Short mmCIF file of C-alpha atoms in Angstrom, two decimals:
data_model
loop_
_atom_site.label_atom_id
_atom_site.label_comp_id
_atom_site.label_asym_id
_atom_site.label_seq_id
_atom_site.Cartn_x
_atom_site.Cartn_y
_atom_site.Cartn_z
CA MET A 19 34.79 -3.91 57.84
CA LEU A 20 31.85 -6.04 56.93
CA LEU A 21 28.39 -4.05 54.83
CA ASP A 22 26.26 -5.50 57.30
CA HIS A 23 28.25 -2.70 59.98
CA LEU A 24 26.30 -0.28 57.65
CA ARG A 25 23.29 -0.80 58.89
CA ILE A 26 21.33 -1.87 55.78
CA PRO A 27 17.92 -0.66 55.90
CA ASP A 28 15.66 -4.26 56.34
CA ASP A 29 12.95 -2.76 54.26
CA LEU A 30 15.93 -1.83 50.98
CA TRP A 31 15.49 -6.05 50.25
CA SER A 32 11.63 -5.53 49.75
CA ARG A 33 11.37 -1.88 47.86
CA GLU A 34 10.29 -2.41 43.51
CA ASP A 35 13.93 -0.97 42.31
CA MET A 36 15.38 -3.75 44.93
CA HIS A 37 13.08 -6.00 43.18
CA THR A 38 13.60 -5.52 39.73
CA VAL A 39 17.30 -4.86 39.87
CA LEU A 40 17.82 -8.33 41.66
CA ALA A 41 15.50 -9.88 38.61
CA ALA A 42 17.77 -8.50 36.65
CA ARG A 43 20.84 -9.63 38.11
CA ASP A 44 22.49 -6.67 37.55
CA ILE A 45 25.27 -6.40 39.99
CA GLY A 46 25.82 -3.12 39.38
CA ALA A 47 22.69 -1.16 40.52
CA LEU A 48 22.83 -3.49 43.16
CA PHE A 49 25.73 -1.37 44.00
CA ARG A 50 24.62 2.32 43.61
CA LEU A 51 21.52 1.44 46.06
CA LEU A 52 23.59 0.14 48.77
CA ALA A 53 26.01 2.65 48.01
CA ARG A 54 23.33 5.41 48.14
CA HIS A 55 21.17 3.62 50.71
CA THR A 56 24.15 2.82 53.15
CA GLY A 57 27.23 5.79 51.69
CA ALA A 58 29.43 2.92 51.26
CA SER A 59 32.26 3.73 49.66
CA GLN A 60 33.52 1.22 46.37
CA THR A 61 36.32 0.14 48.69
CA ARG A 62 33.79 -0.46 51.23
CA ILE A 63 31.40 -2.47 49.61
CA GLY A 64 34.48 -4.15 47.78
CA ALA A 65 35.72 -5.56 51.90
CA ALA A 66 32.82 -6.32 52.31
CA VAL A 67 31.84 -8.79 49.52
CA GLY A 68 34.65 -10.14 48.76
CA LEU A 69 35.85 -8.17 45.87
CA GLU A 70 38.73 -5.94 44.99
CA GLN A 71 37.56 -1.64 44.34
CA GLY A 72 38.33 -1.85 40.63
CA TYR A 73 36.27 -4.87 40.25
CA VAL A 74 33.88 -3.27 42.15
CA SER A 75 34.01 -0.04 39.98
CA ARG A 76 33.55 -2.19 36.54
CA ILE A 77 30.79 -3.78 37.84
CA ILE A 78 29.10 -0.21 38.68
CA ALA A 79 30.13 0.46 35.39
CA GLY A 80 28.37 -1.38 33.58
CA ARG A 81 30.20 -5.14 33.84
CA ARG A 82 27.86 -8.63 34.13
CA VAL A 83 28.14 -10.75 37.06
CA THR A 84 27.39 -14.51 35.94
CA SER A 85 29.83 -16.48 38.16
CA ILE A 86 27.85 -17.69 40.39
CA ASP A 87 30.36 -18.06 43.04
CA VAL A 88 30.56 -14.18 42.55
CA LEU A 89 26.64 -13.84 43.38
CA GLU A 90 26.76 -16.13 46.40
CA ARG A 91 29.76 -14.19 47.50
CA ILE A 92 27.89 -10.68 47.03
CA ALA A 93 24.19 -12.18 48.42
CA ASN A 94 26.62 -13.48 51.85
CA GLY A 95 28.44 -10.76 51.77
CA CYS A 96 25.51 -8.42 52.58
CA GLY A 97 23.67 -10.66 54.73
CA MET A 98 21.09 -10.92 52.30
CA PRO A 99 17.96 -12.56 52.87
CA ASP A 100 16.74 -15.36 51.43
CA GLU A 101 13.95 -14.01 49.99
CA ALA A 102 16.08 -11.18 48.18
CA ARG A 103 18.11 -14.60 47.28
CA MET A 104 15.71 -16.65 45.31
CA ALA A 105 14.92 -13.17 43.47
CA LEU A 106 18.81 -12.71 42.54
CA GLY A 107 18.38 -16.85 41.40
CA LEU A 108 20.16 -18.44 44.39
CA ALA A 109 18.89 -21.15 46.54
CA PRO A 110 17.89 -19.90 50.01
CA ARG A 111 20.39 -19.54 52.78
CA GLN A 112 19.98 -22.33 54.31
CA GLN A 113 20.13 -24.49 51.63
CA ALA A 114 23.27 -22.32 50.18
CA ASN A 115 24.96 -23.91 53.73
CA ALA A 116 23.83 -27.59 53.66
CA PRO A 117 26.99 -30.28 52.93
CA ALA A 118 25.84 -30.71 49.23
CA MET A 119 26.84 -27.17 48.29
CA ALA A 120 29.51 -26.84 49.47
CA ASP A 121 31.38 -28.73 46.83
CA HIS A 122 30.37 -27.09 44.57
CA PRO A 123 33.04 -26.53 41.87
CA ARG A 124 33.04 -23.10 41.88
CA SER A 125 32.69 -22.70 45.51
CA ARG A 126 35.94 -23.41 46.37
CA HIS A 127 39.62 -23.97 45.02
CA SER A 128 39.11 -27.67 43.32
CA ASP A 129 42.90 -27.68 41.80
CA LEU A 130 44.19 -27.49 45.38
CA PRO A 131 45.62 -30.90 46.63
CA ALA A 132 44.21 -32.07 50.13
CA ASN A 133 47.54 -33.35 51.14
CA GLY A 134 48.70 -35.71 49.09
CA SER A 135 52.17 -35.89 47.44
CA TRP A 136 54.41 -34.11 46.01
CA ARG A 137 53.08 -35.28 42.68
CA ASP A 138 49.68 -33.86 43.28
CA ASP A 139 50.83 -30.87 44.65
CA VAL A 140 53.28 -30.62 40.98
CA ARG A 141 49.62 -31.08 38.58
CA ALA A 142 47.64 -29.05 40.35
CA ALA A 143 50.28 -25.77 39.71
CA THR A 144 50.57 -27.33 35.98
CA GLN A 145 46.78 -27.17 36.16
CA LEU A 146 46.18 -23.91 36.55
CA TRP A 147 48.87 -22.85 33.96
CA GLU A 148 47.30 -24.56 31.48
CA GLY A 149 44.05 -22.92 32.41
CA ASP A 150 45.53 -19.11 33.21
CA VAL A 151 46.93 -19.45 29.50
CA ASN A 152 44.02 -21.01 27.91
CA ARG A 153 42.27 -17.81 29.50
CA ARG A 154 39.29 -19.93 31.03
CA ASP A 155 36.57 -18.26 32.62
CA MET A 156 36.23 -20.28 36.01
CA LEU A 157 39.60 -18.83 37.17
CA ARG A 158 39.19 -15.26 35.33
CA GLN A 159 36.16 -15.31 37.54
CA THR A 160 37.81 -16.08 40.66
CA VAL A 161 37.39 -13.70 43.58
CA PHE A 162 39.62 -13.74 47.02
CA SER A 163 38.65 -15.41 50.06
CA SER A 164 40.66 -14.70 52.76
CA THR A 165 40.15 -18.27 54.63
CA ALA A 166 41.17 -20.07 51.43
CA TYR A 167 44.83 -19.01 53.13
CA THR A 168 44.25 -20.91 56.06
CA LEU A 169 44.57 -24.44 54.57
CA PRO A 170 47.33 -23.95 52.57
CA ALA A 171 48.81 -22.14 55.68
CA LEU A 172 48.36 -24.79 57.85
CA ARG A 173 49.27 -27.42 55.20
CA TRP A 174 52.59 -25.67 55.58
CA PHE A 175 53.33 -26.48 59.40
CA THR A 176 51.74 -29.51 59.43
CA ALA A 177 52.66 -31.55 56.51
CA THR A 178 55.10 -34.60 55.65
CA MET A 179 56.60 -35.69 52.81
CA ALA A 180 56.09 -39.01 52.26
CA GLN A 181 58.69 -39.35 49.45
CA PRO A 182 61.70 -37.95 48.08
CA VAL A 183 61.17 -35.45 45.25
CA GLU A 184 62.58 -38.20 42.44
CA GLN A 185 61.10 -39.19 38.62
CA GLU A 186 61.47 -41.74 35.83
CA GLY A 187 60.67 -39.70 32.74
CA ARG A 188 61.43 -38.83 28.96
CA ARG A 189 63.82 -36.65 28.87
CA THR A 190 67.06 -35.71 32.08
CA VAL A 191 66.77 -32.99 34.34
CA GLY A 192 69.88 -30.93 35.26
CA GLN A 193 71.54 -27.40 37.07
CA PRO A 194 71.47 -26.27 33.37
CA ASP A 195 67.68 -26.67 33.37
CA ILE A 196 67.54 -25.49 36.47
CA ASP A 197 69.17 -22.20 36.03
CA THR A 198 67.97 -21.18 32.87
CA ILE A 199 64.29 -21.34 35.04
CA ARG A 200 66.41 -19.11 37.80
CA GLN A 201 67.61 -16.70 34.70
CA MET A 202 64.11 -16.53 33.37
CA THR A 203 62.62 -15.89 36.99
CA ALA A 204 65.27 -12.84 37.18
CA THR A 205 64.67 -11.25 33.48
CA TYR A 206 60.99 -11.23 34.91
CA ARG A 207 61.49 -10.06 37.98
CA ARG A 208 63.70 -6.88 37.10
CA LEU A 209 60.77 -6.67 34.12
CA ASP A 210 57.92 -6.34 37.17
CA ASN A 211 59.82 -4.29 38.91
CA GLN A 212 60.20 -1.54 36.09
CA TYR A 213 57.29 -2.04 34.13
CA GLY A 214 54.51 -3.36 36.46
CA GLY A 215 52.98 -6.71 36.48
CA GLY A 216 51.01 -6.83 33.12
CA HIS A 217 53.76 -6.46 31.27
CA GLY A 218 55.47 -9.28 30.38
CA ARG A 219 52.53 -11.96 33.52
CA ASN A 220 50.89 -13.43 29.97
CA THR A 221 54.80 -14.60 28.61
CA LEU A 222 55.37 -15.56 32.42
CA THR A 223 53.26 -17.68 31.90
CA ARG A 224 53.80 -19.57 28.46
CA PHE A 225 57.08 -20.12 29.99
CA LEU A 226 55.55 -21.65 33.06
CA HIS A 227 52.59 -23.73 30.68
CA GLN A 228 55.10 -24.74 28.08
CA GLU A 229 58.64 -24.58 28.93
CA VAL A 230 58.52 -25.59 32.66
CA ALA A 231 55.79 -27.97 32.83
CA PRO A 232 57.29 -30.89 30.91
CA LEU A 233 60.15 -30.68 33.31
CA VAL A 234 58.48 -31.29 36.31
CA THR A 235 56.10 -33.59 34.85
CA GLU A 236 57.38 -35.87 32.12
CA GLY A 237 61.87 -35.05 33.39
CA ARG A 238 63.92 -37.20 35.02
CA TYR A 239 65.34 -36.51 37.63
CA ASP A 240 67.30 -37.88 41.29
CA PRO A 241 65.84 -36.42 44.56
CA ALA A 242 68.53 -33.38 44.38
CA THR A 243 68.38 -32.45 40.94
CA GLY A 244 63.92 -32.42 41.93
CA ARG A 245 64.20 -30.79 45.25
CA LYS A 246 66.31 -27.70 43.87
CA LEU A 247 63.73 -27.95 39.60
CA LEU A 248 61.02 -27.81 42.19
CA ALA A 249 62.20 -24.64 44.25
CA ALA A 250 63.23 -23.33 41.54
CA VAL A 251 59.76 -23.54 39.48
CA ALA A 252 58.28 -22.11 43.03
CA GLU A 253 60.09 -19.32 42.81
CA LEU A 254 58.53 -18.82 39.50
CA THR A 255 55.42 -19.66 40.40
CA GLN A 256 55.59 -17.01 43.61
CA LEU A 257 56.42 -14.21 40.73
CA ALA A 258 53.49 -15.24 38.87
CA GLY A 259 50.72 -14.60 41.34
CA TRP A 260 52.58 -11.23 42.23
CA GLN A 261 52.32 -9.99 39.26
CA ALA A 262 48.26 -11.76 39.01
CA TYR A 263 48.43 -9.43 42.73
CA ASP A 264 49.69 -5.79 41.27
CA MET A 265 46.64 -6.60 38.12
CA ALA A 266 44.17 -7.13 41.23
CA GLU A 267 43.62 -10.25 39.49
CA HIS A 268 43.53 -10.88 43.59
CA GLY A 269 41.21 -14.39 43.31
CA LEU A 270 43.89 -15.85 40.57
CA ALA A 271 47.07 -14.46 42.21
CA GLN A 272 45.54 -16.02 45.34
CA ARG A 273 46.34 -19.33 43.84
CA TYR A 274 49.74 -18.53 42.36
CA LEU A 275 50.68 -17.87 45.32
CA THR A 276 49.09 -21.22 47.38
CA HIS A 277 50.83 -23.28 44.71
CA ALA A 278 53.92 -21.81 45.13
CA LEU A 279 53.91 -22.80 48.62
CA ASP A 280 52.84 -25.92 48.65
CA LEU A 281 55.86 -26.23 45.50
CA ALA A 282 58.02 -24.56 48.43
CA ARG A 283 57.18 -27.24 51.01
CA THR A 284 57.48 -30.31 48.50
CA ALA A 285 61.36 -28.23 47.82
CA ASP A 286 61.86 -28.16 51.85
CA ASP A 287 62.77 -24.52 50.85
CA ALA A 288 61.80 -22.77 54.16
CA GLY A 289 63.32 -19.79 53.09
CA LEU A 290 61.18 -18.85 50.01
CA GLY A 291 58.23 -21.12 51.85
CA ALA A 292 58.22 -17.46 54.34
CA GLU A 293 58.70 -15.19 51.46
CA ILE A 294 55.76 -16.43 50.06
CA LEU A 295 53.22 -16.39 53.67
CA ALA A 296 54.44 -12.71 53.70
CA ALA A 297 52.99 -12.24 50.15
CA MET A 298 49.83 -13.39 50.76
CA SER A 299 49.73 -11.59 54.13
CA HIS A 300 50.52 -8.39 51.93
CA GLN A 301 47.78 -9.04 49.66
CA ALA A 302 45.64 -10.14 52.63
CA THR A 303 46.17 -6.57 54.48
CA TYR A 304 45.83 -4.95 51.00
CA LEU A 305 42.58 -6.17 50.58
CA GLY A 306 41.82 -4.89 54.09
CA HIS A 307 41.42 -8.50 55.84
CA ALA A 308 43.51 -7.10 58.29
CA ALA A 309 43.29 -10.39 60.63
CA THR A 310 44.31 -12.70 58.12
CA GLY A 311 47.02 -10.20 57.36
CA VAL A 312 48.34 -10.45 60.86
CA ASP A 313 47.56 -14.58 61.30
CA LEU A 314 49.75 -14.93 57.67
CA ALA A 315 53.00 -12.45 58.84
CA ARG A 316 53.97 -14.19 61.73
CA ALA A 317 53.22 -17.62 59.94
CA ALA A 318 56.01 -15.40 57.86
CA ARG A 319 58.00 -15.39 61.00
CA GLN A 320 58.04 -18.32 62.21
CA THR A 321 58.94 -20.09 58.97
CA ALA A 322 61.73 -17.22 58.85
CA GLN A 323 63.44 -17.59 61.44
CA ARG A 324 63.16 -21.45 60.83
CA ALA A 325 65.51 -21.23 57.90
CA GLY A 326 67.88 -18.38 59.94
CA LEU A 327 67.34 -15.62 58.03
CA THR A 328 67.01 -12.46 60.00
CA VAL A 329 66.14 -10.26 56.79
CA LEU A 330 62.92 -12.38 56.20
CA THR A 331 62.32 -11.78 60.02
CA ALA A 332 62.33 -8.06 59.51
CA GLU A 333 60.17 -8.30 56.41
CA ALA A 334 57.31 -10.59 58.07
CA LEU A 335 57.48 -8.39 61.25
CA VAL A 336 56.65 -5.09 59.23
CA MET A 337 54.39 -7.18 56.97
CA GLU A 338 52.22 -7.68 60.50
CA ALA A 339 52.60 -4.31 61.69
CA HIS A 340 51.21 -3.16 58.56
CA ALA A 341 48.26 -5.09 59.40
CA HIS A 342 47.78 -4.25 62.39
CA ALA A 343 47.99 -0.81 61.26
CA VAL A 344 44.93 -1.37 58.68
CA ALA A 345 42.86 -2.60 62.08
CA LEU A 346 44.30 0.60 64.09
CA ASP A 347 46.31 -1.47 66.19
CA GLU A 348 48.63 1.56 67.68
CA ARG A 349 50.17 -0.35 70.25
CA ASP A 350 50.97 -4.42 68.77
CA CYS A 351 51.82 -2.16 65.22
CA ALA A 352 54.15 0.03 67.40
CA THR A 353 55.72 -3.16 68.89
CA ALA A 354 55.96 -5.24 65.42
CA LEU A 355 57.81 -1.82 63.31
CA HIS A 356 60.13 -1.72 66.53
CA GLN A 357 60.92 -5.92 66.06
CA ALA A 358 61.95 -5.30 62.48
CA GLU A 359 64.40 -2.47 63.04
CA GLN A 360 66.05 -4.81 65.38
CA ALA A 361 65.87 -8.02 63.27
CA LEU A 362 67.45 -5.81 60.38
CA ASP A 363 70.05 -4.01 62.05
CA ARG A 364 71.08 -7.85 63.22
CA ALA A 365 70.25 -9.68 59.76
CA ASP A 366 73.43 -10.38 57.55
CA ARG A 367 72.62 -9.91 53.86
CA SER A 368 76.16 -11.30 52.72
CA SER A 369 73.89 -14.56 51.51
CA ASP A 370 70.80 -13.00 50.64
CA PRO A 371 68.52 -14.85 47.84
CA GLN A 372 68.94 -12.77 45.11
CA TRP A 373 64.32 -12.23 45.26
CA LEU A 374 64.96 -10.79 48.32
CA GLY A 375 67.28 -7.79 46.77
CA TYR A 376 64.60 -5.24 47.30
CA PHE A 377 64.18 -5.89 51.06
CA ASP A 378 66.43 -2.22 52.16
CA GLU A 379 66.01 0.87 54.49
CA ALA A 380 63.72 2.79 51.72
CA TYR A 381 61.18 -0.03 51.70
CA LEU A 382 60.91 -0.39 55.38
CA SER A 383 60.24 3.35 55.64
CA ALA A 384 57.79 2.70 52.99
CA LYS A 385 55.87 0.37 55.27
CA PHE A 386 56.49 2.83 57.97
CA GLY A 387 54.97 5.55 56.10
CA HIS A 388 51.64 2.99 55.35
CA CYS A 389 51.68 1.99 58.83
CA PHE A 390 51.62 5.58 60.67
CA ASN A 391 49.73 6.39 57.73
CA ALA A 392 46.98 3.93 58.28
CA LEU A 393 47.28 5.26 61.93
CA GLY A 394 46.67 8.61 61.19
CA GLN A 395 49.97 10.36 61.96
CA HIS A 396 50.74 12.07 59.74
CA ARG A 397 53.48 13.83 60.45
CA ARG A 398 54.94 10.85 61.37
CA ALA A 399 54.12 9.18 57.91
CA GLU A 400 55.58 11.87 56.23
CA ARG A 401 59.36 11.89 57.57
CA PHE A 402 59.31 7.90 56.27
CA ALA A 403 57.58 8.60 52.84
CA ALA A 404 60.19 11.02 52.04
CA ARG A 405 62.86 9.09 52.99
CA SER A 406 61.86 5.73 51.09
CA LEU A 407 61.85 8.15 48.19
CA LYS A 408 66.07 7.30 48.60
CA MET A 409 65.65 3.80 46.48
CA ASP A 410 67.00 2.23 43.82
CA GLU A 411 66.04 4.21 40.57
CA ARG A 412 65.08 0.17 38.94
CA TYR A 413 62.01 -0.28 41.20
CA VAL A 414 60.03 2.38 39.14
CA ARG A 415 56.69 0.72 40.30
CA GLY A 416 58.32 1.46 44.18
CA LYS A 417 58.85 4.81 43.64
CA ALA A 418 55.73 5.66 41.84
CA PHE A 419 54.18 3.45 45.39
CA ASN A 420 55.91 6.40 47.43
CA LEU A 421 55.00 9.25 45.51
CA ALA A 422 51.52 8.40 45.40
CA LEU A 423 51.42 7.75 49.86
CA LEU A 424 53.85 10.64 50.10
CA ALA A 425 51.48 12.85 48.03
CA THR A 426 48.37 11.44 50.00
CA VAL A 427 50.06 12.30 53.75
CA HIS A 428 50.71 15.95 52.20
CA ALA A 429 46.55 15.74 50.99
CA ARG A 430 45.18 14.30 53.91
CA HIS A 431 47.93 17.02 55.91
CA GLY A 432 45.77 19.52 54.49
CA GLU A 433 49.08 20.66 51.87
CA LEU A 434 47.18 20.38 48.98
CA GLU A 435 49.60 21.78 46.32
CA ARG A 436 52.39 19.75 47.43
CA ALA A 437 50.00 17.02 47.39
CA SER A 438 49.52 17.11 43.22
CA ALA A 439 52.92 18.63 42.36
CA ILE A 440 53.75 15.04 44.33
CA GLY A 441 51.38 13.09 42.89
CA ALA A 442 51.96 14.27 39.18
CA ASP A 443 54.98 13.00 39.38
CA ALA A 444 53.70 9.39 40.81
CA LEU A 445 51.86 9.80 37.67
CA THR A 446 54.50 10.32 35.16
CA LEU A 447 55.84 7.07 36.72
CA THR A 448 52.35 5.72 36.55
CA THR A 449 51.42 5.95 32.62
CA GLN A 450 54.47 3.74 32.28
CA LEU A 451 53.66 1.17 33.86
CA ARG A 452 51.02 -1.44 33.76
CA SER A 453 50.32 -1.74 37.35
CA ALA A 454 46.57 -1.79 39.00
CA ARG A 455 48.20 -1.24 42.31
CA ALA A 456 50.02 2.07 40.79
CA VAL A 457 46.86 3.30 39.20
CA ARG A 458 44.71 2.64 42.35
CA TYR A 459 46.79 4.78 44.70
CA LEU A 460 47.00 7.57 42.28
CA ARG A 461 42.33 7.35 41.92
CA ASP A 462 42.27 7.49 45.40
CA LEU A 463 44.76 10.33 45.78
CA GLN A 464 42.69 12.18 43.42
CA THR A 465 39.34 10.98 45.60
CA ARG A 466 40.95 12.56 48.31
CA LEU A 467 41.76 16.43 46.54
CA MET A 468 38.46 16.54 44.86
CA PRO A 469 37.01 18.55 47.60
CA HIS A 470 39.52 20.87 46.63
CA ARG A 471 39.08 20.98 43.28
CA ARG A 472 38.84 24.11 42.93
CA ARG A 473 42.18 24.83 43.95
CA PRO A 474 44.03 25.52 40.50
CA ALA A 475 46.80 23.04 41.61
CA VAL A 476 44.28 19.93 42.46
CA ARG A 477 42.11 20.61 39.49
CA GLN A 478 45.35 20.54 37.11
CA PHE A 479 46.58 17.66 38.77
CA ILE A 480 43.13 16.06 38.87
CA THR A 481 42.22 16.33 34.85
CA ARG A 482 45.63 14.94 34.10
CA VAL A 483 45.01 12.23 36.13
CA ASP A 484 41.91 11.65 33.89
CA ALA A 485 43.64 12.41 31.23
CA ALA A 486 46.70 9.75 31.85
CA LEU A 487 44.36 7.05 32.40
CA GLY A 488 41.49 7.65 31.30
CA GLN A 489 38.86 4.89 32.40
CA ARG A 490 41.11 2.50 34.20
CA ARG A 491 41.13 1.75 37.70
#
């Protein structure tokens, strides 16, 4: 939903207080003015300017914005007239849209290969790992752009491998090296599910930079080993992106997922490619880019069908259904959900890759619950949210999500005491996690219950959330 749909008053940009805010580049004050004059929530402002709600909240709380790329996105998302853009220190719109500005290094994912060799894909990925480990500001300030997923998805379907994945390097890479990467990936994945994306993310990126990068850039391997090596690396890179997504580092997550997809293409691993495309869809839909979520989910479905993995087809279909639900398209959502159920019923799970172990009946029920919740069908959402709790207890973060979903459904249906009690259970798990998504779900529930804070159970829950989470958003 774009911010200009809120009908920003034309005279708002010429007000003296707005000019003062723009001249000082006080984006927090800018967002407060927009909220005051349009009634926009932080989530809606974030969707308009391409920023996650948690980041908008931190800006409003006082975080300075210095990145030209972020300022450009804010100006464009707000439909800022040229006078306001220049007060902010930006070029007028006509000049900003000129071809010379299109190649600004901060305005695009400059580390993405255009369509070169597999070595270009490897080089770009290792540069990302190095920059992340060294916490380079340019990477940290990257913001999510739904259009930035278009080229990687297109490249997935159209690019051809011109040369085999082989290299004459200083040391031989063999199956034990690949097994080590896969074992480390399984370990990090288990930690991610139990403790959240922030728990092991820094350790994982250091492993990529210090241990994996030398293997792919300096190793000696034949084509068969090279493909298996890059498939393992792609899976670990995808997990790093998923962890960044869970911590609301959405621009960085987008880069990781994009590079993971390129590596999976290089490795000719269609199954992993479908999983990565589904993860991209998940992120886009979470951030409110429903049309992009649908497109990526459909790309994931086509890839899963090509790979012959019916369970992956089911996963792609529920991602598509959720995107339709966020867009309030009830008919297409129902169609996709029905097809997902049928696909899962006929799926042979005996040969599933290990990274697909999370996708089961409980996960499917949770996605159904999210769909019906988005569509305002509370009783149906409640039924599936309750069913989602019959899950593997090792997925602690997933259970926190599902509890928060069930509590939200009860809150939307006016069952405030039940919502507060279930929300308290979700809070207990969330305090054990380093997950911005888990915190966001609880904060959204807290906001929904706030008008009823005079009710003792609600007041107690709201107080507990503030005490347990502090400034976490």
